[in-house]
PDB file of C-alpha atoms in Angstrom:
ATOM      1  CA  UNK F  14      18.952 -14.246  -6.602  1.00 64.00           C
ATOM      2  CA  UNK F  15      20.261 -12.172  -9.313  1.00 61.00           C
ATOM      3  CA  UNK F  16      23.778 -12.756 -11.362  1.00 61.00           C
ATOM      4  CA  UNK F  17      25.776 -10.090 -12.983  1.00 59.00           C
ATOM      5  CA  UNK F  18      28.477 -11.832 -15.055  1.00 51.00           C
ATOM      6  CA  UNK F  19      31.541  -9.847 -15.452  1.00 46.00           C
ATOM      7  CA  UNK F  20      33.415 -12.400 -17.346  1.00 36.00           C
ATOM      8  CA  UNK F  21      31.866 -14.221 -20.319  1.00 34.00           C
ATOM      9  CA  UNK F  22      32.965 -17.082 -22.489  1.00 31.00           C
ATOM     10  CA  UNK F  23      31.951 -17.894 -25.698  1.00 27.00           C
ATOM     11  CA  UNK F  24      28.613 -19.858 -25.918  1.00 31.00           C
ATOM     12  CA  UNK F  25      28.243 -22.695 -28.146  1.00 28.00           C
ATOM     13  CA  UNK F  26      24.646 -21.927 -29.129  1.00 30.00           C
ATOM     14  CA  UNK F  27      23.506 -18.373 -29.654  1.00 32.00           C
ATOM     15  CA  UNK F  28      19.999 -16.723 -29.691  1.00 35.00           C
ATOM     16  CA  UNK F  29      21.024 -14.038 -32.318  1.00 34.00           C
ATOM     17  CA  UNK F  30      24.045 -12.957 -34.156  1.00 35.00           C
ATOM     18  CA  UNK F  31      25.260  -9.492 -35.443  1.00 36.00           C
ATOM     19  CA  UNK F  32      26.805  -9.623 -39.117  1.00 38.00           C
ATOM     20  CA  UNK F  33      30.302  -8.436 -38.470  1.00 39.00           C
ATOM     21  CA  UNK F  34      30.614  -7.089 -42.060  1.00 41.00           C
ATOM     22  CA  UNK F  35      27.785  -4.555 -41.440  1.00 40.00           C
ATOM     23  CA  UNK F  36      29.257  -2.323 -39.047  1.00 43.00           C
ATOM     24  CA  UNK F  37      27.311   0.720 -39.489  1.00 36.00           C
ATOM     25  CA  UNK F  38      23.965  -1.122 -39.798  1.00 37.00           C
ATOM     26  CA  UNK F  39      24.511  -4.444 -37.881  1.00 43.00           C
ATOM     27  CA  UNK F  40      21.994  -6.923 -39.167  1.00 44.00           C
ATOM     28  CA  UNK F  41      20.348  -9.454 -36.599  1.00 50.00           C
ATOM     29  CA  UNK F  42      19.909 -13.115 -37.661  1.00 49.00           C
ATOM     30  CA  UNK F  43      17.899 -15.094 -35.362  1.00 55.00           C
ATOM     31  CA  UNK F  44      18.699 -18.596 -34.716  1.00 56.00           C
ATOM     32  CA  UNK F  45      15.582 -20.770 -33.779  1.00 64.00           C
ATOM     33  CA  UNK F  46      16.578 -23.061 -30.989  1.00 67.00           C
ATOM     34  CA  UNK F  47      14.742 -26.199 -30.375  1.00 76.00           C
ATOM     35  CA  UNK F  48      13.532 -26.931 -26.722  1.00 78.00           C
ATOM     36  CA  UNK F  49      16.354 -29.442 -26.129  1.00 81.00           C
ATOM     37  CA  UNK F  50      19.098 -26.885 -27.429  1.00 75.00           C
ATOM     38  CA  UNK F  51      17.680 -24.247 -25.375  1.00 73.00           C
ATOM     39  CA  UNK F  52      17.994 -26.487 -22.136  1.00 77.00           C
ATOM     40  CA  UNK F  53      21.343 -27.422 -23.152  1.00 77.00           C
ATOM     41  CA  UNK F  54      22.392 -23.729 -23.655  1.00 73.00           C
ATOM     42  CA  UNK F  55      20.958 -23.082 -20.373  1.00 73.00           C
ATOM     43  CA  UNK F  56      22.837 -25.845 -18.660  1.00 76.00           C
ATOM     44  CA  UNK F  57      26.274 -24.609 -20.087  1.00 74.00           C
ATOM     45  CA  UNK F  58      25.589 -21.011 -19.056  1.00 70.00           C
ATOM     46  CA  UNK F  59      24.782 -22.185 -15.642  1.00 71.00           C
ATOM     47  CA  UNK F  60      27.994 -24.159 -15.330  1.00 70.00           C
ATOM     48  CA  UNK F  61      29.936 -21.151 -16.610  1.00 65.00           C
ATOM     49  CA  UNK F  62      28.505 -18.971 -14.014  1.00 61.00           C
ATOM     50  CA  UNK F  63      29.180 -21.811 -11.228  1.00 61.00           C
ATOM     51  CA  UNK F  64      25.247 -22.026 -10.475  1.00 63.00           C
ATOM     52  CA  UNK F  65      23.870 -25.830 -10.146  1.00 64.00           C
ATOM     53  CA  UNK F  66      20.582 -24.916 -11.546  1.00 65.00           C
ATOM     54  CA  UNK F  67      18.451 -21.966 -12.779  1.00 67.00           C
ATOM     55  CA  UNK F  68      16.848 -19.925 -10.032  1.00 63.00           C
ATOM     56  CA  UNK F  69      13.213 -19.920  -9.404  1.00 63.00           C
ATOM     57  CA  UNK F  70      11.316 -17.675 -11.855  1.00 60.00           C
ATOM     58  CA  UNK F  71       9.934 -14.569 -10.056  1.00 59.00           C
ATOM     59  CA  UNK F  72       9.046 -11.596 -12.599  1.00 58.00           C
ATOM     60  CA  UNK F  73       9.038  -9.088  -9.787  1.00 59.00           C
ATOM     61  CA  UNK F  74      12.748  -9.496  -9.482  1.00 60.00           C
ATOM     62  CA  UNK F  75      13.278  -7.396 -12.609  1.00 61.00           C
ATOM     63  CA  UNK F  76      11.696  -4.291 -10.770  1.00 68.00           C
ATOM     64  CA  UNK F  77      13.474  -4.561  -7.452  1.00 76.00           C
ATOM     65  CA  UNK F  78      16.305  -2.350  -6.278  1.00 81.00           C
ATOM     66  CA  UNK F  79      19.034  -5.106  -6.511  1.00 83.00           C
ATOM     67  CA  UNK F  80      18.395  -5.468 -10.145  1.00 81.00           C
ATOM     68  CA  UNK F  81      18.609  -1.762 -10.798  1.00 81.00           C
ATOM     69  CA  UNK F  82      21.706  -1.660  -9.045  1.00 84.00           C
ATOM     70  CA  UNK F  83      23.342  -4.535 -10.984  1.00 82.00           C
ATOM     71  CA  UNK F  84      22.056  -2.923 -14.092  1.00 78.00           C
ATOM     72  CA  UNK F  85      23.778   0.472 -13.121  1.00 80.00           C
ATOM     73  CA  UNK F  86      26.951  -1.508 -12.593  1.00 81.00           C
ATOM     74  CA  UNK F  87      26.775  -3.212 -15.931  1.00 75.00           C
ATOM     75  CA  UNK F  88      26.008   0.327 -17.815  1.00 74.00           C
ATOM     76  CA  UNK F  89      29.342   1.708 -15.933  1.00 74.00           C
ATOM     77  CA  UNK F  90      31.459  -1.291 -16.937  1.00 71.00           C
ATOM     78  CA  UNK F  91      30.076  -1.120 -20.631  1.00 68.00           C
ATOM     79  CA  UNK F  92      31.088   2.413 -20.865  1.00 66.00           C
ATOM     80  CA  UNK F  93      34.571   3.521 -22.393  1.00 56.00           C
ATOM     81  CA  UNK F  94      36.685   4.314 -19.212  1.00 58.00           C
ATOM     82  CA  UNK F  95      37.672   8.133 -18.884  1.00 59.00           C
ATOM     83  CA  UNK F  96      38.732  10.148 -15.870  1.00 59.00           C
ATOM     84  CA  UNK F  97      35.488  11.967 -15.747  1.00 64.00           C
ATOM     85  CA  UNK F  98      33.362   8.806 -16.131  1.00 63.00           C
ATOM     86  CA  UNK F  99      35.105   7.338 -13.255  1.00 61.00           C
ATOM     87  CA  UNK F 100      34.679  10.435 -11.127  1.00 62.00           C
ATOM     88  CA  UNK F 101      30.939  10.300 -11.847  1.00 65.00           C
ATOM     89  CA  UNK F 102      30.696   6.823 -10.937  1.00 60.00           C
ATOM     90  CA  UNK F 103      32.614   7.356  -7.785  1.00 58.00           C
ATOM     91  CA  UNK F 104      29.848  10.046  -6.725  1.00 59.00           C
ATOM     92  CA  UNK F 105      26.976   7.791  -7.686  1.00 66.00           C
ATOM     93  CA  UNK F 106      28.189   4.504  -6.547  1.00 71.00           C
ATOM     94  CA  UNK F 107      30.773   5.656  -3.690  1.00 73.00           C
ATOM     95  CA  UNK F 108      34.381   5.205  -4.168  1.00 76.00           C
ATOM     96  CA  UNK F 109      34.423   1.962  -2.027  1.00 81.00           C
ATOM     97  CA  UNK F 110      31.865   0.204  -4.060  1.00 81.00           C
ATOM     98  CA  UNK F 111      33.508   1.169  -7.317  1.00 80.00           C
ATOM     99  CA  UNK F 112      36.865  -0.315  -6.280  1.00 82.00           C
ATOM    100  CA  UNK F 113      34.769  -3.659  -5.288  1.00 85.00           C
ATOM    101  CA  UNK F 114      33.155  -3.471  -8.894  1.00 82.00           C
ATOM    102  CA  UNK F 115      36.288  -3.179 -10.666  1.00 79.00           C
ATOM    103  CA  UNK F 116      38.046  -6.183  -8.644  1.00 82.00           C
ATOM    104  CA  UNK F 117      35.026  -8.524  -8.891  1.00 83.00           C
ATOM    105  CA  UNK F 118      34.574 -11.326 -11.313  1.00 79.00           C
ATOM    106  CA  UNK F 119      31.127 -12.001 -10.211  1.00 82.00           C
ATOM    107  CA  UNK F 120      28.443  -9.922  -8.518  1.00 85.00           C
ATOM    108  CA  UNK F 121      25.495 -11.668  -6.962  1.00 86.00           C
ATOM    109  CA  UNK F 122      22.671 -10.124  -5.134  1.00 87.00           C
ATOM    110  CA  UNK F 123      20.122 -11.765  -2.500  1.00 90.00           C
ATOM    111  CA  UNK F 124      16.634 -10.195  -2.224  1.00 88.00           C
ATOM    112  CA  UNK F 125      14.802 -10.073   1.183  1.00 89.00           C
ATOM    113  CA  UNK F 126      12.470 -13.451   1.435  1.00 88.00           C
ATOM    114  CA  UNK F 127      10.784 -12.771   4.734  1.00 88.00           C
ATOM    115  CA  UNK F 128      10.476 -10.240   7.561  1.00 89.00           C
ATOM    116  CA  UNK F 129       9.412 -11.017  10.953  1.00 90.00           C
ATOM    117  CA  UNK F 130       9.324  -8.239  13.638  1.00 85.00           C
ATOM    118  CA  UNK F 131       9.149  -8.599  17.474  1.00 83.00           C
ATOM    119  CA  UNK F 132      10.022  -6.216  20.175  1.00 82.00           C
ATOM    120  CA  UNK F 133      13.104  -4.470  19.107  1.00 87.00           C
ATOM    121  CA  UNK F 134      14.469  -6.689  16.575  1.00 90.00           C
ATOM    122  CA  UNK F 135      13.550  -7.327  13.156  1.00 92.00           C
ATOM    123  CA  UNK F 136      14.464 -10.552  11.408  1.00 93.00           C
ATOM    124  CA  UNK F 137      15.364 -10.514   7.940  1.00 93.00           C
ATOM    125  CA  UNK F 138      15.531 -13.795   5.806  1.00 94.00           C
ATOM    126  CA  UNK F 139      17.570 -14.260   2.788  1.00 93.00           C
ATOM    127  CA  UNK F 140      17.821 -17.329   0.389  1.00 90.00           C
ATOM    128  CA  UNK F 141      21.200 -18.764  -0.491  1.00 87.00           C
ATOM    129  CA  UNK F 142      19.918 -21.760  -2.504  1.00 81.00           C
ATOM    130  CA  UNK F 143      22.095 -22.252  -5.867  1.00 74.00           C
ATOM    131  CA  UNK F 144      24.555 -19.658  -4.779  1.00 81.00           C
ATOM    132  CA  UNK F 145      27.836 -20.013  -6.734  1.00 75.00           C
ATOM    133  CA  UNK F 146      30.193 -22.423  -5.032  1.00 69.00           C
ATOM    134  CA  UNK F 147      33.225 -20.538  -4.111  1.00 58.00           C
ATOM    135  CA  UNK F 148      35.382 -19.205  -1.176  1.00 58.00           C
ATOM    136  CA  UNK F 149      36.576 -16.213  -2.852  1.00 83.00           C
ATOM    137  CA  UNK F 150      34.415 -13.635  -1.457  1.00 88.00           C
ATOM    138  CA  UNK F 151      36.024 -10.199  -1.595  1.00 90.00           C
ATOM    139  CA  UNK F 152      33.082  -8.560   0.086  1.00 92.00           C
ATOM    140  CA  UNK F 153      29.425  -8.688   1.149  1.00 94.00           C
ATOM    141  CA  UNK F 154      27.118  -5.851   2.408  1.00 94.00           C
ATOM    142  CA  UNK F 155      23.643  -5.374   3.316  1.00 95.00           C
ATOM    143  CA  UNK F 156      21.861  -2.397   1.663  1.00 94.00           C
ATOM    144  CA  UNK F 157      18.959  -0.742   3.390  1.00 93.00           C
ATOM    145  CA  UNK F 158      16.956   2.493   2.151  1.00 91.00           C
ATOM    146  CA  UNK F 159      16.172   5.227   4.729  1.00 90.00           C
ATOM    147  CA  UNK F 160      13.501   7.755   3.468  1.00 87.00           C
ATOM    148  CA  UNK F 161      12.771  11.196   4.757  1.00 78.00           C
ATOM    149  CA  UNK F 162      11.702  11.130   8.489  1.00 72.00           C
ATOM    150  CA  UNK F 163       8.636  13.431   9.072  1.00 65.00           C
ATOM    151  CA  UNK F 164       8.950  12.997  12.832  1.00 66.00           C
ATOM    152  CA  UNK F 165      12.296  14.188  13.224  1.00 59.00           C
ATOM    153  CA  UNK F 166      12.617  16.533   9.945  1.00 53.00           C
ATOM    154  CA  UNK F 167      15.614  18.987  10.366  1.00 51.00           C
ATOM    155  CA  UNK F 168      16.892  16.803  13.673  1.00 58.00           C
ATOM    156  CA  UNK F 169      20.745  16.179  13.691  1.00 64.00           C
ATOM    157  CA  UNK F 170      20.466  13.306  16.060  1.00 79.00           C
ATOM    158  CA  UNK F 171      22.291  10.382  15.528  1.00 86.00           C
ATOM    159  CA  UNK F 172      21.088   6.821  15.278  1.00 88.00           C
ATOM    160  CA  UNK F 173      22.955   3.329  15.305  1.00 91.00           C
ATOM    161  CA  UNK F 174      21.715   0.491  13.122  1.00 93.00           C
ATOM    162  CA  UNK F 175      23.077  -2.892  14.665  1.00 94.00           C
ATOM    163  CA  UNK F 176      22.982  -6.307  12.880  1.00 95.00           C
ATOM    164  CA  UNK F 177      23.055  -9.549  14.716  1.00 94.00           C
ATOM    165  CA  UNK F 178      23.556 -13.139  13.979  1.00 93.00           C
ATOM    166  CA  UNK F 179      21.646 -15.789  16.088  1.00 90.00           C
ATOM    167  CA  UNK F 180      23.422 -18.418  18.244  1.00 87.00           C
ATOM    168  CA  UNK F 181      22.024 -21.781  18.920  1.00 79.00           C
ATOM    169  CA  UNK F 182      21.913 -22.588  22.672  1.00 76.00           C
ATOM    170  CA  UNK F 183      21.411 -26.401  24.041  1.00 75.00           C
ATOM    171  CA  UNK F 184      18.358 -24.923  26.233  1.00 72.00           C
ATOM    172  CA  UNK F 185      16.669 -21.795  26.512  1.00 69.00           C
ATOM    173  CA  UNK F 186      16.003 -18.868  23.812  1.00 72.00           C
ATOM    174  CA  UNK F 187      18.646 -18.244  21.263  1.00 79.00           C
ATOM    175  CA  UNK F 188      21.414 -15.717  21.931  1.00 87.00           C
ATOM    176  CA  UNK F 189      22.281 -12.930  19.447  1.00 91.00           C
ATOM    177  CA  UNK F 190      25.793 -11.831  18.507  1.00 92.00           C
ATOM    178  CA  UNK F 191      26.627  -8.616  16.793  1.00 93.00           C
ATOM    179  CA  UNK F 192      28.173  -8.737  13.532  1.00 93.00           C
ATOM    180  CA  UNK F 193      27.961  -5.033  12.108  1.00 93.00           C
ATOM    181  CA  UNK F 194      26.609  -1.643  12.677  1.00 93.00           C
ATOM    182  CA  UNK F 195      26.022   1.603  11.082  1.00 94.00           C
ATOM    183  CA  UNK F 196      25.509   5.263  12.352  1.00 93.00           C
ATOM    184  CA  UNK F 197      23.136   7.421  10.374  1.00 90.00           C
ATOM    185  CA  UNK F 198      21.017  10.841  11.246  1.00 87.00           C
ATOM    186  CA  UNK F 199      17.315  11.278  10.921  1.00 83.00           C
ATOM    187  CA  UNK F 200      17.785  13.634   8.070  1.00 85.00           C
ATOM    188  CA  UNK F 201      19.650  11.474   5.721  1.00 88.00           C
ATOM    189  CA  UNK F 202      17.762  10.081   2.814  1.00 90.00           C
ATOM    190  CA  UNK F 203      19.336   7.198   0.354  1.00 89.00           C
ATOM    191  CA  UNK F 204      21.026   3.954   0.635  1.00 90.00           C
ATOM    192  CA  UNK F 205      23.015   2.595   3.694  1.00 92.00           C
ATOM    193  CA  UNK F 206      25.473   0.223   3.276  1.00 93.00           C
ATOM    194  CA  UNK F 207      26.678  -2.255   6.293  1.00 95.00           C
ATOM    195  CA  UNK F 208      29.492  -4.632   5.811  1.00 95.00           C
ATOM    196  CA  UNK F 209      28.405  -8.297   6.675  1.00 95.00           C
ATOM    197  CA  UNK F 210      31.569 -10.010   4.971  1.00 94.00           C
ATOM    198  CA  UNK F 211      32.252 -11.959   8.134  1.00 92.00           C
ATOM    199  CA  UNK F 212      28.642 -13.169   8.698  1.00 93.00           C
ATOM    200  CA  UNK F 213      28.359 -13.920   4.806  1.00 93.00           C
ATOM    201  CA  UNK F 214      31.597 -16.064   4.914  1.00 90.00           C
ATOM    202  CA  UNK F 215      29.934 -18.214   7.945  1.00 90.00           C
ATOM    203  CA  UNK F 216      26.725 -18.568   5.812  1.00 90.00           C
ATOM    204  CA  UNK F 217      28.549 -20.072   2.566  1.00 87.00           C
ATOM    205  CA  UNK F 218      30.345 -22.464   4.928  1.00 87.00           C
ATOM    206  CA  UNK F 219      27.184 -23.676   6.637  1.00 85.00           C
ATOM    207  CA  UNK F 220      25.576 -24.742   3.304  1.00 82.00           C
ATOM    208  CA  UNK F 221      22.142 -24.073   4.595  1.00 86.00           C
ATOM    209  CA  UNK F 222      19.652 -22.782   1.676  1.00 86.00           C
ATOM    210  CA  UNK F 223      18.151 -19.975   4.153  1.00 90.00           C
ATOM    211  CA  UNK F 224      19.888 -17.610   6.402  1.00 92.00           C
ATOM    212  CA  UNK F 225      18.856 -14.911   9.022  1.00 93.00           C
ATOM    213  CA  UNK F 226      20.124 -11.643  10.364  1.00 95.00           C
ATOM    214  CA  UNK F 227      18.529  -9.501  13.204  1.00 94.00           C
ATOM    215  CA  UNK F 228      18.452  -5.770  12.997  1.00 94.00           C
ATOM    216  CA  UNK F 229      17.753  -3.012  15.699  1.00 91.00           C
ATOM    217  CA  UNK F 230      17.791   0.603  15.649  1.00 90.00           C
ATOM    218  CA  UNK F 231      18.812   2.695  18.726  1.00 88.00           C
ATOM    219  CA  UNK F 232      19.765   6.322  19.536  1.00 86.00           C
ATOM    220  CA  UNK F 233      23.356   6.667  19.183  1.00 82.00           C
ATOM    221  CA  UNK F 234      23.813   8.669  22.503  1.00 72.00           C
ATOM    222  CA  UNK F 235      21.609   6.359  24.664  1.00 57.00           C
ATOM    223  CA  UNK F 236      23.511   3.257  23.044  1.00 49.00           C
ATOM    224  CA  UNK F 237      26.765   4.491  24.133  1.00 52.00           C
ATOM    225  CA  UNK F 238      25.495   4.274  27.873  1.00 52.00           C
ATOM    226  CA  UNK F 239      23.064   1.157  27.776  1.00 50.00           C
ATOM    227  CA  UNK F 240      22.559  -0.128  24.664  1.00 51.00           C
ATOM    228  CA  UNK F 241      19.660  -2.687  25.800  1.00 50.00           C
ATOM    229  CA  UNK F 242      17.255  -0.251  27.208  1.00 52.00           C
ATOM    230  CA  UNK F 243      16.596   2.105  24.185  1.00 63.00           C
ATOM    231  CA  UNK F 244      15.361   1.473  20.608  1.00 69.00           C
ATOM    232  CA  UNK F 245      13.952   3.474  17.845  1.00 74.00           C
ATOM    233  CA  UNK F 246      11.136   2.518  15.608  1.00 77.00           C
ATOM    234  CA  UNK F 247      11.648   1.815  11.904  1.00 77.00           C
ATOM    235  CA  UNK F 248       9.117   4.498  11.129  1.00 74.00           C
ATOM    236  CA  UNK F 249      10.847   7.105  13.384  1.00 74.00           C
ATOM    237  CA  UNK F 250      13.938   6.960  11.503  1.00 81.00           C
ATOM    238  CA  UNK F 251      12.332   6.386   7.978  1.00 83.00           C
ATOM    239  CA  UNK F 252      14.197   2.858   7.511  1.00 87.00           C
ATOM    240  CA  UNK F 253      12.254   0.792   5.168  1.00 86.00           C
ATOM    241  CA  UNK F 254      12.290  -2.956   5.561  1.00 85.00           C
ATOM    242  CA  UNK F 255       8.873  -3.772   3.741  1.00 80.00           C
ATOM    243  CA  UNK F 256       6.980  -1.907   1.280  1.00 73.00           C
ATOM    244  CA  UNK F 257       4.014  -2.394  -1.274  1.00 64.00           C
ATOM    245  CA  UNK F 258       6.686  -1.808  -3.751  1.00 67.00           C
ATOM    246  CA  UNK F 259       9.892  -3.486  -4.241  1.00 67.00           C
ATOM    247  CA  UNK F 260      12.316  -0.712  -5.346  1.00 78.00           C
ATOM    248  CA  UNK F 261      13.412   0.045  -1.889  1.00 86.00           C
ATOM    249  CA  UNK F 262      13.412  -3.315  -0.198  1.00 90.00           C
ATOM    250  CA  UNK F 263      16.582  -4.543   1.398  1.00 92.00           C
ATOM    251  CA  UNK F 264      18.935  -6.723  -0.294  1.00 93.00           C
ATOM    252  CA  UNK F 265      22.481  -8.024  -0.046  1.00 94.00           C
ATOM    253  CA  UNK F 266      25.232  -7.553  -2.498  1.00 93.00           C
ATOM    254  CA  UNK F 267      28.135  -9.964  -2.789  1.00 91.00           C
ATOM    255  CA  UNK F 268      31.391  -9.588  -4.524  1.00 90.00           C
ATOM    256  CA  UNK F 269      33.326 -12.866  -5.956  1.00 87.00           C
ATOM    257  CA  UNK F 270      36.662 -13.356  -7.276  1.00 82.00           C
ATOM    258  CA  UNK F 271      37.530 -16.001  -9.631  1.00 70.00           C
ATOM    259  CA  UNK F 272      39.647 -18.862  -8.232  1.00 64.00           C
ATOM    260  CA  UNK F 273      39.370 -21.137 -11.207  1.00 52.00           C
ATOM    261  CA  UNK F 274      36.277 -22.803  -9.472  1.00 48.00           C
ATOM    262  CA  UNK F 275      33.934 -20.028 -10.793  1.00 43.00           C
ATOM    263  CA  UNK F 276      32.823 -20.409 -14.331  1.00 44.00           C
ATOM    264  CA  UNK F 277      34.596 -23.763 -14.462  1.00 46.00           C
ATOM    265  CA  UNK F 278      33.002 -25.927 -17.119  1.00 43.00           C
ATOM    266  CA  UNK F 279      33.090 -29.515 -16.893  1.00 46.00           C
ATOM    267  CA  UNK F 280      34.545 -31.422 -20.115  1.00 43.00           C
ATOM    268  CA  UNK F 281      32.104 -33.450 -22.207  1.00 47.00           C
ATOM    269  CA  UNK F 282      32.338 -35.212 -25.387  1.00 50.00           C
ATOM    270  CA  UNK F 283      31.067 -33.626 -28.412  1.00 51.00           C
ATOM    271  CA  UNK F 284      27.233 -33.031 -29.059  1.00 52.00           C
ATOM    272  CA  UNK F 285      25.377 -34.130 -32.233  1.00 54.00           C
ATOM    273  CA  UNK F 286      24.911 -30.758 -34.123  1.00 51.00           C
ATOM    274  CA  UNK F 287      23.341 -32.320 -37.199  1.00 53.00           C
ATOM    275  CA  UNK F 288      20.696 -30.168 -38.707  1.00 51.00           C
ATOM    276  CA  UNK F 289      22.117 -27.147 -36.835  1.00 47.00           C
ATOM    277  CA  UNK F 290      24.542 -24.945 -38.847  1.00 48.00           C
ATOM    278  CA  UNK F 291      25.556 -22.071 -36.468  1.00 48.00           C
ATOM    279  CA  UNK F 292      27.813 -20.258 -39.045  1.00 47.00           C
ATOM    280  CA  UNK F 293      26.134 -20.270 -42.399  1.00 47.00           C
ATOM    281  CA  UNK F 294      25.227 -16.654 -42.112  1.00 44.00           C
ATOM    282  CA  UNK F 295      29.218 -16.136 -42.565  1.00 49.00           C
ATOM    283  CA  UNK F 296      29.471 -17.808 -45.747  1.00 50.00           C
ATOM    284  CA  UNK F 297      30.765 -14.488 -47.247  1.00 48.00           C
ATOM    285  CA  UNK F 298      33.870 -14.730 -45.092  1.00 49.00           C
ATOM    286  CA  UNK F 299      37.064 -16.296 -46.528  1.00 49.00           C
ATOM    287  CA  UNK F 300      38.018 -19.631 -44.877  1.00 53.00           C
ATOM    288  CA  UNK F 301      41.646 -18.865 -44.833  1.00 55.00           C
ATOM    289  CA  UNK F 302      41.560 -15.735 -43.088  1.00 62.00           C
ATOM    290  CA  UNK F 303      43.419 -14.760 -39.967  1.00 66.00           C
ATOM    291  CA  UNK F 304      41.809 -15.505 -36.462  1.00 72.00           C
ATOM    292  CA  UNK F 305      39.927 -12.282 -35.597  1.00 72.00           C
ATOM    293  CA  UNK F 306      37.098 -11.431 -33.130  1.00 72.00           C
ATOM    294  CA  UNK F 307      33.626 -11.028 -34.366  1.00 69.00           C
ATOM    295  CA  UNK F 308      30.684  -9.689 -32.422  1.00 70.00           C
ATOM    296  CA  UNK F 309      27.444 -11.528 -31.379  1.00 67.00           C
ATOM    297  CA  UNK F 310      24.436 -10.360 -29.497  1.00 70.00           C
ATOM    298  CA  UNK F 311      22.717 -12.028 -26.923  1.00 69.00           C
ATOM    299  CA  UNK F 312      19.212 -11.315 -25.949  1.00 71.00           C
ATOM    300  CA  UNK F 313      18.338 -13.008 -22.429  1.00 71.00           C
ATOM    301  CA  UNK F 314      14.956 -11.895 -22.856  1.00 70.00           C
ATOM    302  CA  UNK F 315      14.362 -14.168 -25.967  1.00 70.00           C
ATOM    303  CA  UNK F 316      16.002 -16.914 -23.759  1.00 69.00           C
ATOM    304  CA  UNK F 317      13.697 -15.976 -21.033  1.00 69.00           C
ATOM    305  CA  UNK F 318      16.509 -15.475 -18.552  1.00 71.00           C
ATOM    306  CA  UNK F 319      15.767 -11.884 -17.943  1.00 66.00           C
ATOM    307  CA  UNK F 320      14.462 -12.531 -14.590  1.00 64.00           C
ATOM    308  CA  UNK F 321      17.551 -13.733 -13.072  1.00 65.00           C
ATOM    309  CA  UNK F 322      20.441 -12.192 -15.501  1.00 68.00           C
ATOM    310  CA  UNK F 323      20.819  -8.567 -15.224  1.00 63.00           C
ATOM    311  CA  UNK F 324      21.795  -7.103 -18.792  1.00 63.00           C
ATOM    312  CA  UNK F 325      20.154  -4.538 -21.211  1.00 61.00           C
ATOM    313  CA  UNK F 326      18.584  -5.756 -24.277  1.00 63.00           C
ATOM    314  CA  UNK F 327      21.191  -6.909 -26.741  1.00 61.00           C
ATOM    315  CA  UNK F 328      24.126  -7.950 -24.471  1.00 63.00           C
ATOM    316  CA  UNK F 329      27.110  -7.575 -26.922  1.00 65.00           C
ATOM    317  CA  UNK F 330      29.968 -10.033 -26.580  1.00 64.00           C
ATOM    318  CA  UNK F 331      32.594 -11.450 -29.318  1.00 65.00           C
ATOM    319  CA  UNK F 332      33.867 -14.837 -30.357  1.00 63.00           C
ATOM    320  CA  UNK F 333      36.883 -15.905 -32.395  1.00 66.00           C
ATOM    321  CA  UNK F 334      37.005 -17.198 -35.909  1.00 64.00           C
ATOM    322  CA  UNK F 335      39.762 -17.785 -38.426  1.00 64.00           C
ATOM    323  CA  UNK F 336      43.054 -19.769 -38.622  1.00 62.00           C
TER     324      UNK F 336
END
């Protein structure tokens, strides 16, 4: 699971700070954290994101397609908003995705955990452990990558990708209920997005740590007549569900809205901060200055969180100081 925090609150202990008086050549002043301080900082940050505990470490996640998507979103949000840049972003992300990004407070991605294929169906499993607890889901979509199909190169044939959720029965095999579909052509190359918001809300209510979704591909013309008698192999269409590299693997992207449950920090008694003077580097500032915003820079790599928090090196935010 990857997190992209779109609303950042002030942290009480910071890994590195930028001197606000050196705007032209900012000077980084490192703050060395003890193991206990680092653990407490991590707990505070997880509480701010609405996550119960840190996701399991997986260095491969950094290079996955979901991480690249979130980093591209972050770079767009960091840029100065102009009409030209919005138009370029709309062409890159798609106008629908861009609208979801701009109305979201938190974006969470889920990487595929396991793939099982049997007959016409392909079962994709996704982990939901430690997912932020909130009912304010704006939208969720499954993203699949389709590469060039050599078998049907130049063909304009249309295909339908169907998604199903398993329904338990008292006896006999499980039944499948269709929850989404997407039309594509043999010559298409790129990412496909399928809306699974309805299914994702059911997942969040179930409270299970692992959920499954079934997928099948069929020619669109035949599916109009008899959906169950025809199906197409993934190789024929060029749809990638598993690969030796992690750059084009399926993933789920979810957009969440802050309903005062996300980012909620439980009140606690003051901690003992003896021996840890956070603002010694600001002695040159006058104590009676008015309240102002000062920049600080966070390195998630120094905190060893760069495998699950998506942000470039030197994440810049701000804090208030003064009267």
